[in-house]
CSV table of C-alpha atoms and ligand atoms in Angstrom, one decimal:
chain,number,residue,atom,x,y,z
A,19,MET,CA,0.0,0.0,0.0
A,20,ALA,CA,1.4,3.4,-1.1
A,21,GLU,CA,1.8,5.7,1.9
A,22,TRP,CA,3.6,9.0,2.9
A,23,LYS,CA,6.6,8.8,5.1
A,24,ASN,CA,8.7,11.9,5.9
A,25,GLY,CA,7.2,13.7,2.8
A,26,ILE,CA,8.1,10.8,0.5
A,27,ALA,CA,5.8,8.1,-1.0
A,28,LYS,CA,7.1,5.2,-3.0
A,29,LEU,CA,5.2,3.8,-6.0
A,30,THR,CA,6.5,0.4,-7.1
A,31,LEU,CA,5.8,-0.4,-10.8
A,32,PRO,CA,6.4,-3.5,-12.9
A,33,THR,CA,8.8,-3.7,-15.8
A,34,PRO,CA,9.3,-6.3,-18.6
A,35,PHE,CA,13.0,-6.2,-17.9
A,36,PRO,CA,15.1,-8.9,-15.9
A,37,VAL,CA,15.7,-6.1,-13.2
A,38,GLY,CA,12.1,-6.5,-12.1
A,39,ASP,CA,10.1,-3.7,-10.6
A,40,VAL,CA,11.2,0.0,-10.5
A,41,HIS,CA,10.5,2.3,-7.8
A,42,THR,CA,9.3,5.8,-8.5
A,43,TYR,CA,9.0,8.4,-5.6
A,44,LEU,CA,6.5,11.3,-5.0
A,45,ILE,CA,7.8,14.1,-2.9
A,46,LYS,CA,5.6,16.6,-1.1
A,47,GLY,CA,7.0,20.0,-1.6
A,48,ASP,CA,5.8,23.4,-2.8
A,49,ARG,CA,5.4,21.4,-5.9
A,50,LEU,CA,4.1,17.8,-5.9
A,51,THR,CA,7.1,16.2,-7.6
A,52,LEU,CA,7.5,12.7,-9.1
A,53,VAL,CA,11.0,11.3,-9.2
A,54,ASP,CA,11.3,9.0,-12.2
A,55,ALA,CA,8.4,7.4,-14.2
A,56,GLY,CA,8.2,3.7,-15.0
A,57,VAL,CA,8.2,2.0,-18.3
A,58,LYS,CA,5.7,2.7,-21.0
A,59,THR,CA,3.4,-0.3,-20.6
A,60,ASP,CA,-0.4,-0.5,-19.7
A,61,GLU,CA,0.6,-2.7,-16.7
A,62,ALA,CA,2.9,0.0,-15.3
A,63,TRP,CA,0.4,2.9,-16.0
A,64,GLU,CA,-2.3,0.8,-14.2
A,65,ALA,CA,-0.1,0.2,-11.1
A,66,PHE,CA,0.9,3.8,-11.1
A,67,ARG,CA,-2.8,5.0,-11.1
A,68,PHE,CA,-3.7,2.5,-8.5
A,69,GLN,CA,-1.1,3.4,-6.0
A,70,LEU,CA,-1.6,7.2,-6.7
A,71,ALA,CA,-5.3,6.5,-5.9
A,72,GLN,CA,-4.3,5.0,-2.6
A,73,LEU,CA,-2.7,8.3,-1.6
A,74,GLY,CA,-5.8,10.2,-3.0
A,75,ILE,CA,-4.0,11.7,-5.9
A,76,SER,CA,-4.8,11.8,-9.5
A,77,PRO,CA,-2.1,11.8,-12.2
A,78,GLU,CA,-3.1,15.4,-13.3
A,79,GLU,CA,-2.1,16.6,-9.7
A,80,ILE,CA,1.4,15.9,-10.3
A,81,GLU,CA,3.2,19.3,-10.8
A,82,GLN,CA,6.7,18.2,-12.1
A,83,VAL,CA,8.8,15.2,-12.8
A,84,ILE,CA,12.6,14.9,-12.0
A,85,LEU,CA,14.5,12.2,-13.8
A,86,THR,CA,17.5,10.5,-12.1
A,87,HIS,CA,18.5,9.1,-15.6
A,88,HIS,CA,17.1,8.2,-19.0
A,89,HIS,CA,16.8,4.5,-19.0
A,90,PRO,CA,13.4,3.3,-20.2
A,91,ASP,CA,12.4,1.8,-16.9
A,92,HIS,CA,12.8,5.3,-15.3
A,93,VAL,CA,11.2,7.5,-18.0
A,94,GLY,CA,8.8,5.5,-20.4
A,95,LEU,CA,5.6,6.3,-18.5
A,96,LEU,CA,6.1,10.0,-19.1
A,97,ASP,CA,4.4,9.4,-22.3
A,98,PHE,CA,1.2,8.7,-20.4
A,99,LEU,CA,1.3,11.9,-18.4
A,100,PRO,CA,0.1,15.3,-19.7
A,101,ALA,CA,2.4,16.9,-22.3
A,102,SER,CA,2.2,20.2,-20.3
A,103,LEU,CA,3.9,18.6,-17.3
A,104,GLU,CA,7.4,20.0,-16.4
A,105,VAL,CA,10.2,17.4,-16.7
A,106,HIS,CA,13.6,18.2,-15.2
A,107,ALA,CA,16.8,16.3,-15.5
A,108,HIS,CA,20.5,16.6,-16.2
A,109,PRO,CA,21.0,17.9,-19.8
A,110,LEU,CA,22.9,14.8,-20.8
A,111,ASN,CA,19.4,12.9,-20.8
A,112,GLU,CA,17.8,15.2,-23.2
A,113,ARG,CA,19.0,13.3,-26.4
A,114,TRP,CA,17.7,10.1,-25.0
A,115,VAL,CA,14.2,11.1,-23.9
A,116,ASN,CA,13.8,13.5,-26.8
A,117,ARG,CA,15.2,11.5,-29.7
A,118,THR,CA,16.1,13.0,-33.0
A,119,PRO,CA,16.9,11.1,-36.2
A,120,ASP,CA,20.2,12.8,-36.0
A,121,PHE,CA,21.0,11.2,-32.7
A,122,ALA,CA,19.6,7.8,-33.7
A,123,ALA,CA,22.1,7.8,-36.6
A,124,GLU,CA,25.0,9.1,-34.5
A,125,HIS,CA,24.0,6.3,-31.9
A,126,ASN,CA,24.1,3.6,-34.4
A,127,ARG,CA,27.4,4.8,-36.0
A,128,PHE,CA,29.0,5.0,-32.6
A,129,PHE,CA,28.0,1.5,-31.5
A,130,ALA,CA,28.7,-0.2,-34.9
A,131,GLY,CA,32.1,1.3,-34.9
A,132,LEU,CA,32.6,0.5,-31.2
A,133,TYR,CA,31.5,-3.2,-31.7
A,134,ARG,CA,33.9,-3.4,-34.7
A,135,THR,CA,36.9,-2.3,-32.8
A,136,PHE,CA,36.0,-4.6,-29.9
A,137,GLY,CA,36.1,-7.5,-32.3
A,138,VAL,CA,32.3,-8.3,-32.4
A,139,PRO,CA,31.4,-9.9,-35.8
A,140,GLU,CA,29.0,-7.9,-37.8
A,141,SER,CA,26.7,-10.8,-38.2
A,142,PHE,CA,26.4,-10.7,-34.5
A,143,TYR,CA,26.0,-7.1,-33.6
A,144,VAL,CA,23.8,-6.0,-36.4
A,145,PRO,CA,20.7,-8.1,-35.4
A,146,PHE,CA,21.5,-7.2,-31.8
A,147,MET,CA,21.3,-3.6,-32.5
A,148,GLN,CA,18.0,-4.0,-34.3
A,149,ARG,CA,16.6,-5.8,-31.2
A,150,MET,CA,17.9,-3.0,-29.0
A,151,ALA,CA,16.1,-0.3,-31.2
A,152,LYS,CA,12.9,-2.2,-30.6
A,153,MET,CA,13.2,-1.7,-26.9
A,154,LEU,CA,12.7,1.9,-27.3
A,155,ARG,CA,9.1,1.3,-27.4
A,156,PHE,CA,9.3,1.2,-23.6
A,157,SER,CA,10.9,4.6,-23.5
A,158,CYS,CA,9.4,8.1,-23.9
A,159,ASN,CA,9.7,10.8,-26.5
A,160,ARG,CA,9.4,14.3,-25.0
A,161,PRO,CA,11.6,17.3,-24.3
A,162,LEU,CA,13.0,18.2,-20.9
A,163,THR,CA,11.7,21.5,-19.7
A,164,GLY,CA,14.4,22.3,-17.3
A,165,TYR,CA,18.1,21.2,-16.7
A,166,LEU,CA,19.5,20.1,-13.2
A,167,HIS,CA,23.2,20.3,-12.4
A,168,GLU,CA,25.4,19.6,-9.3
A,169,ASN,CA,24.2,21.4,-6.1
A,170,ASP,CA,20.9,22.8,-7.8
A,171,ILE,CA,17.8,23.2,-5.5
A,172,PRO,CA,15.0,21.9,-7.6
A,173,VAL,CA,12.0,24.4,-8.0
A,174,GLY,CA,9.5,23.8,-5.2
A,175,LEU,CA,11.9,21.4,-3.2
A,176,HIS,CA,13.8,23.7,-0.8
A,177,ASP,CA,15.0,20.8,1.3
A,178,TRP,CA,16.6,18.9,-1.7
A,179,ARG,CA,19.8,19.2,-3.7
A,180,VAL,CA,21.0,17.6,-6.8
A,181,LEU,CA,24.2,15.4,-6.7
A,182,GLU,CA,25.7,14.5,-10.1
A,183,THR,CA,26.4,10.7,-10.0
A,184,PRO,CA,27.4,9.7,-13.4
A,185,GLY,CA,28.5,6.1,-14.3
A,186,HIS,CA,25.5,4.0,-14.8
A,187,ALA,CA,24.2,6.6,-17.1
A,188,GLN,CA,26.1,9.8,-18.2
A,189,GLY,CA,23.4,12.2,-16.9
A,190,HIS,CA,22.7,10.3,-13.7
A,191,ILE,CA,21.7,12.3,-10.6
A,192,ALA,CA,20.6,11.7,-7.1
A,193,LEU,CA,18.5,13.9,-4.8
A,194,TRP,CA,19.9,14.6,-1.4
A,195,ARG,CA,18.0,15.9,1.7
A,196,GLU,CA,20.6,17.1,4.0
A,197,LYS,CA,18.4,17.7,7.1
A,198,ASP,CA,17.8,14.0,7.7
A,199,GLY,CA,20.4,12.3,5.3
A,200,VAL,CA,17.8,10.9,2.9
A,201,LEU,CA,19.0,10.1,-0.7
A,202,ILE,CA,16.7,9.3,-3.5
A,203,GLY,CA,19.4,7.6,-5.5
A,204,GLY,CA,18.0,6.3,-8.7
A,205,ASP,CA,20.3,3.5,-9.7
A,206,VAL,CA,23.6,4.8,-8.3
A,207,LEU,CA,23.6,2.4,-5.5
A,208,LEU,CA,21.3,-0.6,-5.1
A,209,ALA,CA,21.2,-3.0,-2.1
A,210,HIS,CA,21.3,-6.2,-4.0
A,211,ILE,CA,23.2,-5.7,-7.4
A,212,SER,CA,25.8,-3.5,-8.9
A,213,PRO,CA,24.5,-1.2,-11.7
A,214,ASN,CA,25.9,-1.8,-15.2
A,215,PRO,CA,28.4,0.9,-16.2
A,216,LEU,CA,26.6,1.2,-19.6
A,217,LEU,CA,28.6,2.6,-22.6
A,218,GLU,CA,27.2,5.8,-24.2
A,219,PRO,CA,28.3,7.8,-27.2
A,220,PRO,CA,30.6,10.7,-26.5
A,221,HIS,CA,29.0,13.8,-24.9
A,222,PRO,CA,27.7,16.3,-27.5
A,223,GLY,CA,30.6,18.1,-29.2
A,224,LYS,CA,33.2,15.5,-27.8
A,225,LEU,CA,35.1,12.7,-29.7
A,226,GLU,CA,36.1,10.3,-26.9
A,227,ARG,CA,33.6,8.0,-25.4
A,228,PRO,CA,33.2,8.3,-21.6
A,229,MET,CA,34.7,5.6,-19.3
A,230,PRO,CA,31.7,4.8,-17.2
A,231,GLN,CA,33.2,2.5,-14.6
A,232,LEU,CA,35.8,5.3,-13.7
A,233,GLN,CA,33.0,7.8,-13.4
A,234,TYR,CA,31.0,5.3,-11.3
A,235,ASN,CA,33.8,4.7,-8.8
A,236,GLU,CA,34.2,8.4,-8.4
A,237,SER,CA,30.4,8.8,-7.8
A,238,LEU,CA,30.6,6.1,-5.1
A,239,ARG,CA,33.5,7.8,-3.4
A,240,LYS,CA,31.7,11.1,-3.5
A,241,LEU,CA,28.6,9.5,-1.9
A,242,GLN,CA,30.7,8.0,0.9
A,243,LYS,CA,31.4,11.6,2.1
A,244,TYR,CA,27.7,12.4,2.6
A,245,PRO,CA,26.1,11.3,5.9
A,246,VAL,CA,23.5,9.2,4.4
A,247,SER,CA,20.9,7.7,6.7
A,248,LEU,CA,18.6,6.1,4.2
A,249,VAL,CA,18.7,5.4,0.5
A,250,HIS,CA,15.4,5.1,-1.5
A,251,ALA,CA,16.8,3.2,-4.5
A,252,GLY,CA,15.5,2.8,-8.1
A,253,HIS,CA,15.2,-1.0,-7.5
A,254,GLY,CA,15.2,-3.3,-4.5
A,255,GLU,CA,15.1,-2.5,-0.8
A,256,ASP,CA,15.7,0.9,1.0
A,257,PHE,CA,19.0,0.8,3.1
A,258,GLY,CA,21.2,2.8,5.2
A,259,ASP,CA,24.9,2.5,6.2
A,260,ILE,CA,26.3,3.0,2.6
A,261,VAL,CA,30.0,3.2,3.6
A,262,PRO,CA,30.6,-0.6,4.0
A,263,LEU,CA,28.4,-1.3,1.0
A,264,ILE,CA,30.4,1.0,-1.2
A,265,GLU,CA,33.7,-0.4,0.1
A,266,LYS,CA,32.4,-3.9,-0.8
A,267,ARG,CA,31.3,-2.7,-4.3
A,268,LEU,CA,34.7,-1.1,-5.0
A,269,LEU,CA,36.6,-4.1,-3.8
A,270,ARG,CA,34.6,-6.6,-5.8
A,271,GLN,CA,35.0,-4.5,-8.9
A,272,HIS,CA,38.7,-4.4,-8.4
A,273,GLU,CA,38.8,-8.1,-8.0
A,274,ARG,CA,36.8,-8.7,-11.2
A,275,ALA,CA,39.3,-6.4,-13.0
A,276,MET,CA,42.3,-8.5,-11.6
A,277,LYS,CA,40.7,-11.7,-12.8
A,278,VAL,CA,40.6,-10.0,-16.3
A,279,LYS,CA,44.2,-9.0,-16.0
A,280,ALA,CA,45.2,-12.7,-15.1
A,281,MET,CA,43.3,-13.8,-18.3
A,282,LEU,CA,45.3,-11.3,-20.2
A,283,LYS,CA,48.5,-12.7,-19.0
A,284,GLN,CA,47.8,-15.8,-21.0
A,285,GLY,CA,47.9,-13.7,-24.2
A,286,ALA,CA,46.4,-10.5,-25.7
A,287,LYS,CA,42.7,-10.5,-26.4
A,288,SER,CA,40.0,-8.3,-28.0
A,289,PRO,CA,37.2,-7.1,-25.7
A,290,PHE,CA,34.7,-9.5,-27.5
A,291,GLU,CA,37.0,-12.5,-26.7
A,292,ILE,CA,37.3,-11.4,-23.1
A,293,CYS,CA,33.5,-10.9,-22.9
A,294,GLN,CA,32.9,-14.4,-24.2
A,295,HIS,CA,35.4,-15.8,-21.6
A,296,LEU,CA,33.7,-13.8,-18.8
A,297,PHE,CA,30.0,-14.4,-19.7
A,298,PRO,CA,29.9,-17.6,-21.8
A,299,ALA,CA,26.2,-18.2,-21.0
A,300,VAL,CA,24.8,-14.7,-21.4
A,301,TYR,CA,26.9,-12.8,-24.0
A,302,GLN,CA,24.8,-13.9,-27.0
A,303,LYS,CA,21.5,-12.6,-25.3
A,304,GLU,CA,22.9,-9.6,-23.5
A,305,LEU,CA,25.6,-8.0,-25.9
A,306,SER,CA,25.4,-4.5,-24.5
A,307,LEU,CA,25.4,-5.4,-20.8
A,308,THR,CA,28.2,-7.9,-21.0
A,309,ILE,CA,30.4,-5.8,-23.4
A,310,SER,CA,30.0,-2.7,-21.1
A,311,GLU,CA,30.8,-4.9,-18.0
A,312,THR,CA,33.9,-6.2,-19.9
A,313,VAL,CA,35.0,-2.7,-21.0
A,314,ALA,CA,34.4,-1.4,-17.6
A,315,GLN,CA,37.2,-3.8,-16.2
A,316,LEU,CA,39.5,-2.8,-19.2
A,317,ASP,CA,39.1,0.9,-18.8
A,318,TYR,CA,39.8,0.3,-14.9
A,319,LEU,CA,42.9,-1.7,-15.6
A,320,GLN,CA,44.1,0.9,-18.1
A,321,SER,CA,43.6,3.7,-15.5
A,322,LEU,CA,45.9,1.8,-13.2
A,323,GLY,CA,48.4,1.3,-15.9
A,324,GLU,CA,48.1,-2.6,-15.6
A,325,ILE,CA,47.5,-3.3,-19.3
A,326,THR,CA,48.5,-2.0,-22.8
A,327,ILE,CA,46.3,-1.6,-25.8
A,328,LYS,CA,47.5,-2.4,-29.3
A,329,GLU,CA,45.6,0.0,-31.5
A,330,ASP,CA,47.3,-0.5,-34.9
A,331,GLU,CA,44.9,-3.3,-36.0
A,332,ALA,CA,41.3,-2.8,-36.8
A,333,VAL,CA,40.4,-4.7,-33.7
A,334,LEU,CA,41.7,-3.4,-30.3
A,335,LEU,CA,43.9,-5.9,-28.5
A,336,TYR,CA,44.5,-5.8,-24.7
A,337,ALA,CA,47.5,-7.2,-23.0
A,338,ALA,CA,48.8,-7.4,-19.4
A,339,LYS,CA,51.9,-5.4,-18.6
B,105,LIG,ZN1,19.2,2.4,-15.2
């Protein structure tokens, strides 16, 4: 049953994805604010309206939406809400939620090029990219009406501040309420799983792709400095005491990377070969998740100076130092 607790109400919505349910949050402020919106499915919409009704609220009463990041399970349902509704997020989400043919072309060029240099056969990545494009039916298509950056206080939410927490998505933010240490974290930190450091095309006007695992680790270290008492996460349980959880996550990631380094001591490999070794059972079904998890470890090892990259071939080859 949806209920208010300290000015926050959690609404739990189904998704068709392996991650399961997604949580969205209503914040009572000078503006009734929804943080994130579930996927664009009739089931999610029905669950959303049902739980709003338990709170005595109709969808039209929501005055603004803040997005933690652009993934379909956090934005799709926006298409069911009035077009006049204000939607605020970090600007790097704009191109994903308000897709243009230009960005679609840029996106496809980037990933086709990336997969080629990672050694993924074309016969494999082309059908995969076509399947991914179909997943966009669960997302939304509408412009943002306002941009949020580090330290911004969102309109109508005097108690809350924006913390930029890139990694899982380039434009990922969390909302921080200093007076009682509550964090609405999106997917930055989840109790049961580590979010995937998903690859994204270079930022507008930039040439190099971001290195999301390095950004993610920095976001975790940044959060460790905040006296967080409670995290309302995008998936799974609420939790507190984030310092040991973050230590555990950073350590596990380091261990995963060192296993990759040990594998590379046997000989240089392309990212796709490493991916096949790491995820023999899943890489065929989940190319983007398994490749980004693989590249995460390679970017991390590269940042530590533990590996070298041979770039003179069409395919990148990674070797242990
Ligand atoms: Zn996400």
